[in-house]
Coordinates of N, CA, C and O in Angstrom, one line a residue:
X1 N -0.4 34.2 -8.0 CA -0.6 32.8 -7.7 C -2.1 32.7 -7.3 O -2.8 33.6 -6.7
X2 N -2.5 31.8 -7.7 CA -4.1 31.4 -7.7 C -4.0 30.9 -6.2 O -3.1 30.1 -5.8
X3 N -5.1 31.5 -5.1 CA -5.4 31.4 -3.9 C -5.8 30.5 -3.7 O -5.9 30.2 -2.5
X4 N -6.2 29.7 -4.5 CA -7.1 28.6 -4.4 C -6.0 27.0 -4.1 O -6.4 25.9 -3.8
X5 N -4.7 27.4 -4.3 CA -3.6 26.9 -4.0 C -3.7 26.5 -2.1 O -3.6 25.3 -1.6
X6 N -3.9 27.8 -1.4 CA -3.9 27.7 -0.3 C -4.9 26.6 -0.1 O -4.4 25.6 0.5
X7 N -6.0 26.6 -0.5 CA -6.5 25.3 0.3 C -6.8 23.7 0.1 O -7.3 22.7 0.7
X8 N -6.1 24.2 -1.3 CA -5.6 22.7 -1.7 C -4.6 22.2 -1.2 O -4.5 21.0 -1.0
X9 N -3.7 23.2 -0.8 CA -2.6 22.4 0.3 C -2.6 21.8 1.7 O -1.9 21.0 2.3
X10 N -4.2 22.9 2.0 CA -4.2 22.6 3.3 C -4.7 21.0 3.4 O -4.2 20.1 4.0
X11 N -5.9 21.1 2.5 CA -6.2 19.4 2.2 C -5.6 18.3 2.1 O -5.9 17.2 2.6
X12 N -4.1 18.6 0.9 CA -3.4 17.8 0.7 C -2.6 17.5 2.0 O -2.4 16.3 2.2
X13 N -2.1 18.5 2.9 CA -1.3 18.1 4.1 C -2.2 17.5 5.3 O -1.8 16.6 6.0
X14 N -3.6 18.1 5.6 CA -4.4 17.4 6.4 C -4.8 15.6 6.0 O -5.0 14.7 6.9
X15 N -4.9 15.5 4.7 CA -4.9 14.1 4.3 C -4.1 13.5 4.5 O -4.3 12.6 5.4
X16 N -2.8 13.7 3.9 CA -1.7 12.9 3.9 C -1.0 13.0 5.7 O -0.5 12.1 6.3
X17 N -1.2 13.7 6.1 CA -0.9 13.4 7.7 C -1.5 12.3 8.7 O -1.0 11.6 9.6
X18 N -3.1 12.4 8.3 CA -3.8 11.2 8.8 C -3.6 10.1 8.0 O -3.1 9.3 8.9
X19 N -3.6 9.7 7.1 CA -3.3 8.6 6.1 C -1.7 8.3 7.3 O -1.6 7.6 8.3
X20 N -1.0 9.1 6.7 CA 0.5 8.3 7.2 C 0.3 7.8 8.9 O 1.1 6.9 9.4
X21 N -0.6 8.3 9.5 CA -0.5 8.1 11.2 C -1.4 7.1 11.0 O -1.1 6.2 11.8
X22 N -2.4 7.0 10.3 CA -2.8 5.5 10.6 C -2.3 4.7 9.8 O -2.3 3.6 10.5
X23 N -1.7 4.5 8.5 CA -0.6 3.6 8.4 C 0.4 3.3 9.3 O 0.7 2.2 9.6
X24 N 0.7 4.0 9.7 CA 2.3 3.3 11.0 C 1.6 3.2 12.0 O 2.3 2.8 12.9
X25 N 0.6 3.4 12.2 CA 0.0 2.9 13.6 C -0.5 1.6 13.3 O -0.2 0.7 14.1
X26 N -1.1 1.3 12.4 CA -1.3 -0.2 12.0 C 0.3 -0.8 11.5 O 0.5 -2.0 11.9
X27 N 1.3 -0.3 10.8 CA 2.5 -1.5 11.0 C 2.8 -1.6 12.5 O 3.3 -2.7 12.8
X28 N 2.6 -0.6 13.4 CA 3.4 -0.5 14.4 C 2.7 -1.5 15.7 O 3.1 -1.8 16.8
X29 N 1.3 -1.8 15.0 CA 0.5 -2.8 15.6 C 0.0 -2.3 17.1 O -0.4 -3.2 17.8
X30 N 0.0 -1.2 17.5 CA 0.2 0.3 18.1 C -1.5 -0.4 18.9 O -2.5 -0.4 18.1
X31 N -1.8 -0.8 20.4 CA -3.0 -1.0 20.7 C -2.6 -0.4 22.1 O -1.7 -1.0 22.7
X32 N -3.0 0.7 22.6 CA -3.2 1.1 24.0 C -3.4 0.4 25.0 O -4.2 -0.6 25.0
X33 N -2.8 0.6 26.0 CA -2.5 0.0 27.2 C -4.0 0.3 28.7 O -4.7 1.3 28.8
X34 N -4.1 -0.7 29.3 CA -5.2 0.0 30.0 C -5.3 1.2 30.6 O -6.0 2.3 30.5
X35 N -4.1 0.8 31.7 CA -3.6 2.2 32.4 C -3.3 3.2 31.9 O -2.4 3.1 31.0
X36 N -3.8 4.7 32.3 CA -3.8 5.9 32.1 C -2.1 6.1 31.7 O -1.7 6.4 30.6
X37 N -1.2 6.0 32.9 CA 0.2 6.0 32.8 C 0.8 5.2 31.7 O 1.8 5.7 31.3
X38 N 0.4 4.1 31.3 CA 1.3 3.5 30.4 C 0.3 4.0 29.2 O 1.1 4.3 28.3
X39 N -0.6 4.2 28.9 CA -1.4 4.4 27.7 C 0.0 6.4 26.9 O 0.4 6.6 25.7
X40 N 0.1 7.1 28.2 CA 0.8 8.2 28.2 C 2.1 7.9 27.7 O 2.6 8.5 26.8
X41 N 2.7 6.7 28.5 CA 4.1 6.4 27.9 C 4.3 5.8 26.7 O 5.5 5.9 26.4
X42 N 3.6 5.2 25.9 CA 3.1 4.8 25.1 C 3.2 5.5 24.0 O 3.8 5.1 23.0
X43 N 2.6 6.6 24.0 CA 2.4 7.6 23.2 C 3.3 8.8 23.1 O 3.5 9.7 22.2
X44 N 3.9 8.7 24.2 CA 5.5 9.4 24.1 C 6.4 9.0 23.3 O 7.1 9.8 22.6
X45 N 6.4 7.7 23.5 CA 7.4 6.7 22.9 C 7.0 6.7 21.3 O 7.9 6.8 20.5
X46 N 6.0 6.6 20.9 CA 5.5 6.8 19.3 C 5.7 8.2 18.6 O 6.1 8.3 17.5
X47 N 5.4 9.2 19.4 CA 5.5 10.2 18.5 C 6.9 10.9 18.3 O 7.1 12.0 17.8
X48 N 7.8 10.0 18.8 CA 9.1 10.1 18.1 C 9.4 9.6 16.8 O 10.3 10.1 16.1
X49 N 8.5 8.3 16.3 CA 9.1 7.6 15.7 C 8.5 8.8 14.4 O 7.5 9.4 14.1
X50 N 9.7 8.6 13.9 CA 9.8 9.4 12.4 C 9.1 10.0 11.1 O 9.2 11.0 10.4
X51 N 8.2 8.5 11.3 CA 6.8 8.6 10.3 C 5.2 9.3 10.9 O 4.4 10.0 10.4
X52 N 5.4 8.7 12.3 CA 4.2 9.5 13.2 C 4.4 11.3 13.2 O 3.6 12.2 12.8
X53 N 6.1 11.5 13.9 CA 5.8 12.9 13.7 C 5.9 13.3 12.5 O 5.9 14.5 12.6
X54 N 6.1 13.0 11.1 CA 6.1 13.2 9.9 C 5.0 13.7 9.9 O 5.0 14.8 9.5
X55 N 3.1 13.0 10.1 CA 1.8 13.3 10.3 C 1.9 14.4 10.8 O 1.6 15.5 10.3
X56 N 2.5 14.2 12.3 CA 2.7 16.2 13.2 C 2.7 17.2 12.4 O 1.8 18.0 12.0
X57 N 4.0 17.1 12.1 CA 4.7 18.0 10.8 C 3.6 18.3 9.3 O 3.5 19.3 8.5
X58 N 3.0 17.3 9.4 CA 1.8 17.7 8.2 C 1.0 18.6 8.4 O 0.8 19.5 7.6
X59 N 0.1 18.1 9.9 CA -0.3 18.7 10.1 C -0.6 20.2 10.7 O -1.6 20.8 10.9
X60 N 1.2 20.5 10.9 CA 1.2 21.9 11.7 C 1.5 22.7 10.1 O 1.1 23.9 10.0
X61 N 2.1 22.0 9.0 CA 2.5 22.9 7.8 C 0.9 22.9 7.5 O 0.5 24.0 7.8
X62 N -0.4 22.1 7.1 CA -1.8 22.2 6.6 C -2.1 23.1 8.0 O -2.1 23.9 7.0
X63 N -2.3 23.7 9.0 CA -2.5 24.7 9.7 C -2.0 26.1 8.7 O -2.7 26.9 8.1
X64 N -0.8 25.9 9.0 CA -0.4 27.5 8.3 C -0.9 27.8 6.8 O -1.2 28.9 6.5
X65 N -1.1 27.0 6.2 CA -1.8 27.2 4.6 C -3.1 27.8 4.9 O -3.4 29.0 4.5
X66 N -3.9 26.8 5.7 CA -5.1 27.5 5.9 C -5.2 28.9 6.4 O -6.0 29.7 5.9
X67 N -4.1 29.4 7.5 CA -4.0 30.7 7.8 C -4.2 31.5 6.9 O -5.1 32.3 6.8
X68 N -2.8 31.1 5.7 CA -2.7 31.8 4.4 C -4.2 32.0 3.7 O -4.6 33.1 3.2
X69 N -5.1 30.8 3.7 CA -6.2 31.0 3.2 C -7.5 32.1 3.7 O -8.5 32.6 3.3
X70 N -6.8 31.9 4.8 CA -7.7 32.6 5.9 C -7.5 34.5 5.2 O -8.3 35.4 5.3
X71 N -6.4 34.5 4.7 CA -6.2 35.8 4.6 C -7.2 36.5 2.9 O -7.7 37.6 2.5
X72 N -7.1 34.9 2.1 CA -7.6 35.7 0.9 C -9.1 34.9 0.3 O -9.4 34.9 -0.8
X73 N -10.2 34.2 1.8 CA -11.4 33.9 1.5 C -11.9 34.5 2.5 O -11.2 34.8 3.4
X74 N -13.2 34.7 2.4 CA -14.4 34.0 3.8 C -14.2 32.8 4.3 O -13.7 31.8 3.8
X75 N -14.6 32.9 5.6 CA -14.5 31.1 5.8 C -15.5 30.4 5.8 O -15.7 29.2 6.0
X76 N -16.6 31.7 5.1 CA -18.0 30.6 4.8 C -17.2 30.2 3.4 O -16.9 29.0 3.6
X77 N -16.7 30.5 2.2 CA -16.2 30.2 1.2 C -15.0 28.9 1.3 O -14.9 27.9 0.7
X78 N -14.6 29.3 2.1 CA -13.2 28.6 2.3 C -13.0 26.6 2.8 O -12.5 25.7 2.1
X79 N -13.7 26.7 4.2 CA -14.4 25.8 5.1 C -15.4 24.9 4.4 O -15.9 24.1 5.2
X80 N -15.8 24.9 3.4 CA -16.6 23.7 3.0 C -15.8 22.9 1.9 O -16.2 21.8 1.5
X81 N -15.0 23.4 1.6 CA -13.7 22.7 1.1 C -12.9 21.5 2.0 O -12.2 20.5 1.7
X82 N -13.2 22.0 3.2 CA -12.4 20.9 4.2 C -13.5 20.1 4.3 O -13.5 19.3 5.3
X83 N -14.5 20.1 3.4 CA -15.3 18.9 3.9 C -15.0 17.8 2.7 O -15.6 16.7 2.6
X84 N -14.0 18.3 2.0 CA -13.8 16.7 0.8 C -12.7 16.1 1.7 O -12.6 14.8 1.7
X85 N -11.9 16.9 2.7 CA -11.2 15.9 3.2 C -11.2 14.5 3.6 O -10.3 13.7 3.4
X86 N -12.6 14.3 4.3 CA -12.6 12.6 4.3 C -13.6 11.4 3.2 O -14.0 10.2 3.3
X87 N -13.6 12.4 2.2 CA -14.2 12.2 1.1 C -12.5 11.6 0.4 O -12.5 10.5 -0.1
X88 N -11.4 12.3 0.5 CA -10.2 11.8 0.2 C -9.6 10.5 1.3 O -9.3 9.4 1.0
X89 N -9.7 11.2 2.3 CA -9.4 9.6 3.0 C -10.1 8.4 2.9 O -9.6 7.4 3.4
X90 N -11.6 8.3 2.4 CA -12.5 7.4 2.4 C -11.3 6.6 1.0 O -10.4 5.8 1.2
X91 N -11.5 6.9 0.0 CA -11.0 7.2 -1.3 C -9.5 6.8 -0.9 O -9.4 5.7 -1.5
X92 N -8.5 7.0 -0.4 CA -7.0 6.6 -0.1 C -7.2 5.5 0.9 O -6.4 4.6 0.9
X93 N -8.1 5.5 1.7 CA -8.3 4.1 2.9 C -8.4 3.1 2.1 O -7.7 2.2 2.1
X94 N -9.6 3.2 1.2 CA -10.2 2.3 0.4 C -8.4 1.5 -0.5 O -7.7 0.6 -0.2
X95 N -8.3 2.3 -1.3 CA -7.0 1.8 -2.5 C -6.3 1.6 -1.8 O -6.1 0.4 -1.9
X96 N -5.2 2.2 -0.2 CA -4.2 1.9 -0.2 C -4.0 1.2 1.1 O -2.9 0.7 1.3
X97 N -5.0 1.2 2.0 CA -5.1 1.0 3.4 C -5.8 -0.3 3.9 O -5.7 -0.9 5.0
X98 N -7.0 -0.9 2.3 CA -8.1 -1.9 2.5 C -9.0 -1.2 3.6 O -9.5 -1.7 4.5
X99 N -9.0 0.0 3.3 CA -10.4 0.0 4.3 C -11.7 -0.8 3.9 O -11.6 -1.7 3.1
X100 N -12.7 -0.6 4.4 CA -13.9 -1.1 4.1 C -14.6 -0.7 3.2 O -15.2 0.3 3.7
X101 N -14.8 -0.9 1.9 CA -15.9 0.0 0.6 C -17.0 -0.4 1.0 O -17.0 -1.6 1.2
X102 N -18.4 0.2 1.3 CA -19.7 0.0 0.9 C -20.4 0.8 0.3 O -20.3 2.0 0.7
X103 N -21.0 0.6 -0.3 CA -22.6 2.0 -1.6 C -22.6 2.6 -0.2 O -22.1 3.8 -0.3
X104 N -22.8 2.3 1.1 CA -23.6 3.5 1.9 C -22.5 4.5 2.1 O -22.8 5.6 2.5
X105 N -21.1 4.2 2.0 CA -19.7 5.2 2.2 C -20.1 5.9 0.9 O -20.4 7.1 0.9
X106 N -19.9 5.0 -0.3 CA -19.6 5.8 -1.5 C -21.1 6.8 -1.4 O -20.9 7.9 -1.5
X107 N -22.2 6.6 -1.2 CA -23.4 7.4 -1.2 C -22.5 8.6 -0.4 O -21.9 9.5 -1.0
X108 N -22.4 8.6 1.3 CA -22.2 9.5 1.4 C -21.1 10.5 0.8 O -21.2 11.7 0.7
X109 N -19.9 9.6 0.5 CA -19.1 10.4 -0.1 C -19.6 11.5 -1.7 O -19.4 12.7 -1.9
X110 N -20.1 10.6 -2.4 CA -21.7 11.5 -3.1 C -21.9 13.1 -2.3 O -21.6 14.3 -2.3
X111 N -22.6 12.3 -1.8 CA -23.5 13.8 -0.4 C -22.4 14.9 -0.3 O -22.7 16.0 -0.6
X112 N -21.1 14.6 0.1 CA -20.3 15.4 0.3 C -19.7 16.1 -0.8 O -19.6 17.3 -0.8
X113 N -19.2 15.1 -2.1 CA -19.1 16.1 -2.6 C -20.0 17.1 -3.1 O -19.6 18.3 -3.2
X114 N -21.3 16.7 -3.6 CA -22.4 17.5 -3.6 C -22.5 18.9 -2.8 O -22.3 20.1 -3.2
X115 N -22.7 18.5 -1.5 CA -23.1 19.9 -0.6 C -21.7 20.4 -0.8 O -21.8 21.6 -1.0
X116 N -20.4 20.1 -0.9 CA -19.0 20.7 -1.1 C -19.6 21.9 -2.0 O -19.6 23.1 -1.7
X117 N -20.1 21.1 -3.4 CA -20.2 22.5 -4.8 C -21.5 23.7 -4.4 O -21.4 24.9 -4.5
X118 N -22.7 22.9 -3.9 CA -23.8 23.7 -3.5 C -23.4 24.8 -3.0 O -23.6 25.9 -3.6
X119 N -22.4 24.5 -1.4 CA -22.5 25.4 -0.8 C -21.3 26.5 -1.2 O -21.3 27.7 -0.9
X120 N -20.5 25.9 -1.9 CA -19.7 27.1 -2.6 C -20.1 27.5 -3.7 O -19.1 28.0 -4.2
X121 N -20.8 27.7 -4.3 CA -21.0 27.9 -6.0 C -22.3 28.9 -5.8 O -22.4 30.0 -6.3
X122 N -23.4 28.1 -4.5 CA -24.6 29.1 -4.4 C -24.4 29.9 -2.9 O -25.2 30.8 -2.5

């Protein structure tokens, strides 16, 4: 199996975990409370709901991949790969979310993927 699998999953699950927690946080219209105590209960109360800990669950399965990756790169090799990640969220906010597009996002997202190839290739 091509190793390079490990960290495309880790990407895929670190994306897709943020994407889904800020989607249901925006249906769930989800705005924190002043107080320390209610801001806490708050947030107890959400991370049951199904779709939030679904993001959890994303995110602890993109943990363990990376482990896996951990075993068959450097993490100077490995780790600049996790820098397209919000090069994908910029990219999935934008189509599916209405984030905000402007040249100065799309430039940087440019930048990134750029130094992404640089620093792996040289």
């Amino acid at each position: 199996m091509n190793p390079y699998i490990y960290i495309f999953a880790t990407l895929f699950f670190t994306v897709s975990g943020q994407i889904i927690l800020k989607w249901r946080i925006s249906r769930l219209r989800l705005i924190l409370p002043d107080s320390f105590v209610s801001k806490i209960m708050v947030l107890i109360k959400v991370i049951f709901d199904p779709f939030i800990f679904t993001g959890f669950v994303f995110a602890f399965i993109a943990s363990l991949f990376w482990m896996a990756a951990m075993t068959r790169f450097e993490i100077t090799t490995a780790y600049p790969f996790m820098s397209l990640a919000p090069a994908l969220v910029f990219l999935i906010g934008v189509l599916f979310l209405g984030e905000t597009f402007t040249i100065g996002k799309l430039a940087g997202l440019g930048l990134i993927i750029l130094g992404t190839f640089v620093t792996v290739k040289y």
